[in-house]
XYZ file of C-alpha atoms in Angstrom:
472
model
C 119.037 49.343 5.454
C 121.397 47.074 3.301
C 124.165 45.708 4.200
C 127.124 46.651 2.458
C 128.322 44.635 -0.168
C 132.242 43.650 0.360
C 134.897 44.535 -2.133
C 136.998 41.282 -2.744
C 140.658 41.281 -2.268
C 141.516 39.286 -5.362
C 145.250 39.969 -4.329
C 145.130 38.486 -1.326
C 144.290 34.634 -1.217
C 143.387 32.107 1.971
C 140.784 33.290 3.649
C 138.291 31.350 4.269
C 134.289 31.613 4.500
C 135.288 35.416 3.415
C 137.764 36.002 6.248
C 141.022 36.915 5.270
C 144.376 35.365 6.589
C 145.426 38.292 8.874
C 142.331 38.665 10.583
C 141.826 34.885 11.459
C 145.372 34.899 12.890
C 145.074 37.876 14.806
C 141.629 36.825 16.937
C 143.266 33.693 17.002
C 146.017 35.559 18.767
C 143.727 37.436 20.912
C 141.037 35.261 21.648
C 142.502 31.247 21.706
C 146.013 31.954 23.403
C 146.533 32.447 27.006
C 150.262 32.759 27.340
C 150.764 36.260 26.332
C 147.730 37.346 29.183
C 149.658 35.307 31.727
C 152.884 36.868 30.973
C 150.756 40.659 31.332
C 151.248 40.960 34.992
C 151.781 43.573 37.270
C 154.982 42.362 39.072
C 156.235 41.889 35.019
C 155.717 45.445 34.807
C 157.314 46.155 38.211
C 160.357 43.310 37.415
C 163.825 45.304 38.011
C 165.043 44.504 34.764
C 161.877 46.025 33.339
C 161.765 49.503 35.178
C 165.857 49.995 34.360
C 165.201 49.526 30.860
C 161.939 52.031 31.399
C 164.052 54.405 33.237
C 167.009 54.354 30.255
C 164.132 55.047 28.116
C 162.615 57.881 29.394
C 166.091 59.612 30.560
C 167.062 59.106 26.644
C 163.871 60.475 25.549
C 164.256 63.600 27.850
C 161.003 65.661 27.831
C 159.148 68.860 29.378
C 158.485 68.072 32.872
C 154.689 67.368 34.021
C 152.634 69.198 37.055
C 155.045 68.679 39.791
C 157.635 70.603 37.794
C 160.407 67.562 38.111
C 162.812 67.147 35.648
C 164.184 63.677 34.084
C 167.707 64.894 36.216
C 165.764 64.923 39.664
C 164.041 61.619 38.947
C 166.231 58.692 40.093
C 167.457 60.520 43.739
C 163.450 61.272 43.844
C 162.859 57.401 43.389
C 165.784 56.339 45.642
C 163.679 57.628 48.340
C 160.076 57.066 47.363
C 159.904 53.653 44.950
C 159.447 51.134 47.357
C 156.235 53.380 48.354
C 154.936 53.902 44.689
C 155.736 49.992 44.008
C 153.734 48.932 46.748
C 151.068 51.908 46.437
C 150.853 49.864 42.337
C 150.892 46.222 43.482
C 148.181 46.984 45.775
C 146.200 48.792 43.215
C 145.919 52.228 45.490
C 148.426 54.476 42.823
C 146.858 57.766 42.010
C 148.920 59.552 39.112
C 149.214 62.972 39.259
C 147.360 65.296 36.154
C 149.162 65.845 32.931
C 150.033 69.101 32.218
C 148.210 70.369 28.527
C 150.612 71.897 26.439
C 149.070 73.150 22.402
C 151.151 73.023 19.623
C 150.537 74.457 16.124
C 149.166 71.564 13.493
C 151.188 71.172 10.181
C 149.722 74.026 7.744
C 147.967 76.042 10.703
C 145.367 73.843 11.026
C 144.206 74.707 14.022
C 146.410 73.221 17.378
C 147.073 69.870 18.914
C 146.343 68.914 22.378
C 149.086 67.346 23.794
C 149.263 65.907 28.069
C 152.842 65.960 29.314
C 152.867 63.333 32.362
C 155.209 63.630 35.152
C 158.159 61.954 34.913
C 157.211 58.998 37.325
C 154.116 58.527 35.825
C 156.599 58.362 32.296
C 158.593 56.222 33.728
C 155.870 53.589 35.009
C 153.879 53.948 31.515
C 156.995 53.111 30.123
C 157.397 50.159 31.626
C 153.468 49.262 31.138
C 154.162 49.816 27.636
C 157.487 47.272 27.250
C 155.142 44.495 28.866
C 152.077 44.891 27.246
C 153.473 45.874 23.634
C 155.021 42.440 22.965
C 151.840 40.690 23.686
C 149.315 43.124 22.368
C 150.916 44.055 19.241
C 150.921 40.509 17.235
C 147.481 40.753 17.488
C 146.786 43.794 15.335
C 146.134 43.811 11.590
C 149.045 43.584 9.072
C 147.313 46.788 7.754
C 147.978 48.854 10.664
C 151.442 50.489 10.696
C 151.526 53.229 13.144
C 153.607 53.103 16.256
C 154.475 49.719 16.161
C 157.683 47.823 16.610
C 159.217 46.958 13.027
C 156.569 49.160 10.879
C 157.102 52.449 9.613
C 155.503 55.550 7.777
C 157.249 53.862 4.600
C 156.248 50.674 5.088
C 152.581 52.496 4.946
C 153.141 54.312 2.071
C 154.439 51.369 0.326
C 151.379 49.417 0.651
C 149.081 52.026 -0.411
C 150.595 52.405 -3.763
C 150.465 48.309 -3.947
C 146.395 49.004 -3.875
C 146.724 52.097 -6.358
C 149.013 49.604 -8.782
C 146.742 46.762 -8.278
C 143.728 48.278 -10.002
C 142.270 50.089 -7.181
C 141.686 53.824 -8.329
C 139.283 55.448 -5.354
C 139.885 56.198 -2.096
C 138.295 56.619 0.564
C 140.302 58.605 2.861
C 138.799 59.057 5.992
C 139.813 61.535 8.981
C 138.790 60.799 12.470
C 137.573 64.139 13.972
C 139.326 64.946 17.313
C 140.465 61.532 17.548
C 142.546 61.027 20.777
C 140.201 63.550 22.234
C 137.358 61.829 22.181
C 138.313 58.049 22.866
C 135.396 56.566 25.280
C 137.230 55.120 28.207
C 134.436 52.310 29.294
C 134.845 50.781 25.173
C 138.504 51.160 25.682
C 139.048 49.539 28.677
C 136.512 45.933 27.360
C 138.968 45.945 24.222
C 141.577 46.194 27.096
C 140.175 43.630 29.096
C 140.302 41.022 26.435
C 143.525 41.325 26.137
C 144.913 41.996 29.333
C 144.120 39.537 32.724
C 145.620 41.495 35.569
C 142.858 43.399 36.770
C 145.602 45.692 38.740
C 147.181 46.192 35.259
C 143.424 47.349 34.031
C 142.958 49.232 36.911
C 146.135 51.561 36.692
C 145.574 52.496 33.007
C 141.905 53.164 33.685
C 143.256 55.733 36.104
C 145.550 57.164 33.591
C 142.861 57.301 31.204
C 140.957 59.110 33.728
C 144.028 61.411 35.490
C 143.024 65.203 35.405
C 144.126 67.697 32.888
C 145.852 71.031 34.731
C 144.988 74.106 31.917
C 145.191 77.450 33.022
C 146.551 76.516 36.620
C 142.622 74.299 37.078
C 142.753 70.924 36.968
C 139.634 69.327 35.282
C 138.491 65.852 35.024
C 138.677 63.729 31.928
C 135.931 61.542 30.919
C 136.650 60.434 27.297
C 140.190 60.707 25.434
C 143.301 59.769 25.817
C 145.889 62.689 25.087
C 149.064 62.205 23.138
C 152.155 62.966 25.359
C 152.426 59.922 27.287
C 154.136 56.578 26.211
C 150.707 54.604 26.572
C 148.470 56.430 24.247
C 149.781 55.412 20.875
C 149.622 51.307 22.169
C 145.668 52.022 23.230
C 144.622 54.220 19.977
C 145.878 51.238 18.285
C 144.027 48.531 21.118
C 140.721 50.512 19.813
C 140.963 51.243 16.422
C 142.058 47.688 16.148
C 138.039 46.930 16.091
C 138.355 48.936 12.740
C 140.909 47.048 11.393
C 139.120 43.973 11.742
C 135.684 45.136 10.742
C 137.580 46.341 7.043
C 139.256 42.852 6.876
C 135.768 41.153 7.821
C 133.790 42.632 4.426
C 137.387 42.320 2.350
C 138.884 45.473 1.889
C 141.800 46.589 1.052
C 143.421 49.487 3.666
C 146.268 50.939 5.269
C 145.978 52.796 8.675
C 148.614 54.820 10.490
C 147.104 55.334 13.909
C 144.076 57.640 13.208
C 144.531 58.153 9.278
C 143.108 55.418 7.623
C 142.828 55.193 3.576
C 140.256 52.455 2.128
C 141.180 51.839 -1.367
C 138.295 50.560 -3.855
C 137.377 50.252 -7.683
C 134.589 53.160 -7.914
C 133.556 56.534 -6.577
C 130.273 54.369 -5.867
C 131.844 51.927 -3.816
C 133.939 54.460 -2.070
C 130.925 56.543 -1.036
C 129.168 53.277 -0.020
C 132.174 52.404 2.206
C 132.439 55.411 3.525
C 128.728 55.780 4.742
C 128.774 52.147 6.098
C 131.648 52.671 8.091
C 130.911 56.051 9.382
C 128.195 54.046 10.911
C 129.936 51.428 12.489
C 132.605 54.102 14.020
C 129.664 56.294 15.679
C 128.031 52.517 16.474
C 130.022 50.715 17.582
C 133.054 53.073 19.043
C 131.849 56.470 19.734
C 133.918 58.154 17.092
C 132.972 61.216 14.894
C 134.252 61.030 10.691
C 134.842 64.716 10.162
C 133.137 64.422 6.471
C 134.618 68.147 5.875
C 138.402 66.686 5.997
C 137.157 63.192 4.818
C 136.722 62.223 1.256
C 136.359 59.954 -1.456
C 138.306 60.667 -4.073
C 141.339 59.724 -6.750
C 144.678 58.895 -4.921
C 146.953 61.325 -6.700
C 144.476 64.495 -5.475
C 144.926 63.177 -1.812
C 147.732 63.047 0.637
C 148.730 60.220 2.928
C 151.485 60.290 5.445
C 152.660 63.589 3.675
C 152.659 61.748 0.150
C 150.471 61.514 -2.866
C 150.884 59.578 -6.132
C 151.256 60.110 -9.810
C 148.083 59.136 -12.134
C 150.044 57.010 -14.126
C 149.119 53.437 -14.161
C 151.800 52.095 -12.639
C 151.490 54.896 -9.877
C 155.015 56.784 -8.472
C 154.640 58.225 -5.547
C 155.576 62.009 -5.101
C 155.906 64.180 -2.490
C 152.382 66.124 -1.888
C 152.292 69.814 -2.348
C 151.213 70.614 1.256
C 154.592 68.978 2.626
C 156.694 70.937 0.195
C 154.528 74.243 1.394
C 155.213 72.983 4.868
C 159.181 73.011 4.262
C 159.141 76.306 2.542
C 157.725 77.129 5.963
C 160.028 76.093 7.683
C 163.418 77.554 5.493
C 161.381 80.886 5.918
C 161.418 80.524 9.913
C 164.811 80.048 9.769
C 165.572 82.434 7.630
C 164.064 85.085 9.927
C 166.223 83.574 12.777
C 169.241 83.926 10.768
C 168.910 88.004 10.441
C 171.971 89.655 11.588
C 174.057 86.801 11.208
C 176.750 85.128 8.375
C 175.150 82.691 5.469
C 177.550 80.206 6.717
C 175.025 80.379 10.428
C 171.764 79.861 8.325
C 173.815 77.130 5.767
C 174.703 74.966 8.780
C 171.492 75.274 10.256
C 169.718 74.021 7.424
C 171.778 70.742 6.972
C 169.332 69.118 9.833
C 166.549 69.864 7.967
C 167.024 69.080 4.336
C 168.833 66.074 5.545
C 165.732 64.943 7.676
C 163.139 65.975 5.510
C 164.842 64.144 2.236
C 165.257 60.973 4.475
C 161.604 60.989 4.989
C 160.760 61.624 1.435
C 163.314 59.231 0.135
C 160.482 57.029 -1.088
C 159.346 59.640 -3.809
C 159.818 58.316 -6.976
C 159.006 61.854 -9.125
C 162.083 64.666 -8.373
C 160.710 67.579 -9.831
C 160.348 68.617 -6.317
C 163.727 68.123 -5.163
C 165.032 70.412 -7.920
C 162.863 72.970 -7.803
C 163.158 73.403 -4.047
C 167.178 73.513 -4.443
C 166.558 76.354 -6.610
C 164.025 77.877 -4.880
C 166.381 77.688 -1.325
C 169.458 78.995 -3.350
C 167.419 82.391 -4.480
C 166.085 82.127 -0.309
C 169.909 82.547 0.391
C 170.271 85.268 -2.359
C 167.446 87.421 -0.987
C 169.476 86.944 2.730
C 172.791 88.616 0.939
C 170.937 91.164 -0.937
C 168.873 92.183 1.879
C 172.517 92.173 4.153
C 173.763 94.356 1.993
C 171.237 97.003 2.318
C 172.701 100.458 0.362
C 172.986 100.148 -3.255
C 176.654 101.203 -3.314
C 177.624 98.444 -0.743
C 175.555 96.084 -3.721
C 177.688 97.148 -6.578
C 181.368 96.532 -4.620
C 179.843 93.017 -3.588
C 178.748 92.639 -7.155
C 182.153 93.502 -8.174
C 184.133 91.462 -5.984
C 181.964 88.635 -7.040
C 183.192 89.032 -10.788
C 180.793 91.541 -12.185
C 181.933 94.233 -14.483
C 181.478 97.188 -12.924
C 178.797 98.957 -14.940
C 176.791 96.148 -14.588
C 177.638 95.823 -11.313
C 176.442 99.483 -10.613
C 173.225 98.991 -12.915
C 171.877 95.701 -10.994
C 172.872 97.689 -7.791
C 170.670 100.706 -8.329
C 167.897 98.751 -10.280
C 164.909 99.817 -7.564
C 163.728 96.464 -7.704
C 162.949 94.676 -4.158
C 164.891 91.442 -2.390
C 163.072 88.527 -3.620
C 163.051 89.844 -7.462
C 166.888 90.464 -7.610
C 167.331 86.922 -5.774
C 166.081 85.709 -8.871
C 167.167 87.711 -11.443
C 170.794 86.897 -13.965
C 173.589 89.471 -11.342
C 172.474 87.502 -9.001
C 173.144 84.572 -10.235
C 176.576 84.739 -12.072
C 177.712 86.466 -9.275
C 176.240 83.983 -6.235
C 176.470 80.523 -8.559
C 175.529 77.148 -7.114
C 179.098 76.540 -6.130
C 179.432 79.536 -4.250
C 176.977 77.773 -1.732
C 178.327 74.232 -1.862
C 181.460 75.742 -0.349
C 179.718 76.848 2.277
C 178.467 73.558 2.860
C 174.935 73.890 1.061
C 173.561 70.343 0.849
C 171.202 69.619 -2.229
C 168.244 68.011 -1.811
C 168.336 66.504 -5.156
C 172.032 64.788 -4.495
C 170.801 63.837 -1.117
C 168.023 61.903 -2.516
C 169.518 60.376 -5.298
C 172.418 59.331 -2.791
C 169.772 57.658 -0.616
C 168.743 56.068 -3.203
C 171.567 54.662 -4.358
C 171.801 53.320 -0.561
C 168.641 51.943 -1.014
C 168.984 50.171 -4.217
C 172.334 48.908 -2.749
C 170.794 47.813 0.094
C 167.879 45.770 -1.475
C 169.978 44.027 -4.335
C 172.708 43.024 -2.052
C 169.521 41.613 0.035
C 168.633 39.669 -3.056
C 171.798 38.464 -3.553
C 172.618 37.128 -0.468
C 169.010 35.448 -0.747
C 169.911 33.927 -4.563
């Protein structure tokens, strides 16, 4: 079989004998420098300091409570009484953590359901304080690619980068979709990319048993023997520790990627090259890591008829990124939920309701450049709100008095009223709309999504030209 040939980063300069920057300074990292494994210790992890900052952590992060039913209220007069025994049970390497308790949740656009293990609160609390330990040492070895769950990166920061590829000339991607992924991480591969990193076997020993804790479904506990289930605060840090071998296998033969813990685009100059790519390193993933591509999600295709991070871009040549149809589907979703929650009760209930969501949901998508989107859904959530009073009003006689005392002339008041049409139609139709105008809802406190986004912006802008500034 043929090796695959490399794609060169022509943006990227410095490597040397094909090796680019990032990837020399991260195994130099790993491999040449001691200091961060002699700093990985357990008594680090057990240091006072270290386990009040864990237990600040997980009290502000709240959280179901695990097997043992113990709430993040009961857990510092449980640990007055039993810490010096789990400290010493740790240092000695004879800990046992309990089983995490599997809770499913529904996957964005009912894809099917997410596995997630809820630990205990102890065993939180002392993965916590694994994590603040290890993280600072692990992390500066990883590839500037990566982006997910890591101090100082973000889903922006992500996005960003992919449309520096698009911009730059390459036109294909491969995006690639890990089937199962934190399901089906192999614990003995995970624990050597571990043990490079990490020199306290007691520290190695602890998160094997972690890896390895039981899973309580249906009242059974059952063993695990591969994966490593989100839920707890040490499973985002080891996804990354193995798909870290990834990172540095892309950087090895030159490409240009972005991953965000287990999505992963590969961007390239051809649907030939992309399909080469893909092959070769669906290889090395079943090779060298156990993993599975799921080729029915995966695909090699243009950028703009792909998502990533719930974006996609425009086909221009200097690509804009937009917000993908799926996540505006996904939000209409939402609205609708709430909607049905908000039955019964005033507009104003369902108005302040929604400011959470547009307002979170237009911070996220504050990146998009196109705001077609942004417009269409205010006018699409305005005729929501419509259908909510129409519907409230139920009899057609109670319709034409509303209409009325909204400013319609009565006989077309009464006409609209008695039209026989349904909710959703008359949402949308002209009564409804000189009588319910936009600025009916914005004094009820009806944010827009388009003035929320353009006033981000403007934050944005502000922010990044004062930066310059201050630079100049």
């Amino acid at each position: 079989m043929k090796a695959e040939r490399p794609e060169r980063d022509r943006g990227s300069g410095g490597g040397t004998a094909g090796v680019p920057v990032s990837a020399r300074q991260a195994a130099a990292a790993c491999n040449g420098s001691t200091d961060s494994r002699n700093t990985m210790t357990i008594e680090e992890v057990l240091r006072r300091e270290n386990m009040q900052r864990a237990y600040q952590r997980v009290k502000r992060n709240r959280g179901s409570a695990g097997v043992d039913g113990m709430t993040v209220d009961e857990l510092m007069p449980y640990l007055r009484s039993h810490w010096a025994r789990i400290r010493d049970e740790i240092r000695e390497g004879r800990y046992r953590p309990q089983p995490v308790l599997l809770v499913e949740i529904p996957k964005p656009g009912g894809r099917g359901m997410r596995r997630l293990g809820i630990p205990t609160v102890v065993d939180r609390l002392i993965q916590q304080a694994l994590l603040q330990v290890l993280q600072p040492g692990i992390d500066p070895t990883f590839s500037e690619s990566s982006y997910g769950f890591r101090p100082g990166r973000s889903a922006h920061q992500a996005v960003e980068r992919a449309r520096e590829h698009i911009r730059s000339g390459y036109r294909w991607v491969v995006d690639m979709d890990l089937e199962k992924f934190f399901d089906r991480v192999n614990h003995d591969i995970l624990m050597s990319r571990m043990a490079r990193r990490v020199k306290d076997k007691r520290i190695l020993l602890l998160i094997r048993r972690y890896l390895q804790a039981g899973m309580l479904e249906g009242g059974v506990v059952s063993q695990r023997v591969e994966g490593t289930p989100q839920g707890g605060p040490l499973s985002p840090l080891l996804s990354n520790v193995l798909l870290d071998e990834l990172d540095r296998e892309l950087e090895r033969r030159g490409h240009r990627f972005v991953r965000y813990a287990d999505d992963c685009d590969i961007y390239v100059r051809s649907r030939r090259a992309g399909e080469r790519v893909l092959a070769s390193v669906e290889r090395f993933l079943r090779k060298q890591l156990r993993l599975t591509v799921n080729r029915d999600k995966s695909a090699v295709d243009r950028p703009w008829r792909r998502k990533f991070l719930g974006y996609t871009v425009t086909a221009h040549r200097e690509a804009k990124l937009r917000i993908a149809p799926e996540s505006v589907k996904r939000f209409r979703d939402k609205v609708r939920e709430l909607a049905r929650q908000g039955r019964g009760r005033s507009l104003a209930w369902t108005i302040e309701r929604l400011e959470p969501l547009i307002r979170g949901w237009v911070a996220y998508f504050r990146l998009a450049e196109v705001k077609a989107a942004f417009e269409q859904l205010d006018q699409w959530l305005r005729r929501r709100l419509r259908c909510i009073l129409w519907r409230q009003w139920k009899r057609p006689r109670t319709r034409a008095k509303r209409l009325m005392r909204l400013g319609l002339a009565r006989q077309r008041a009464f006409t609209s009223a008695y039209n026989g049409h349904g909710a959703w139609w008359n949402a949308g139709a002209s009564h409804m709309n000189h009588a319910v105008p936009t600025r009916f809802f914005r004094k009820l406190g009806l944010l827009s999504l388009l003035e929320e986004h353009r006033r981000l912006q403007r934050q944005l802008r502000t922010a990044v030209y004062g930066t310059v500034r201050t630079v100049v």
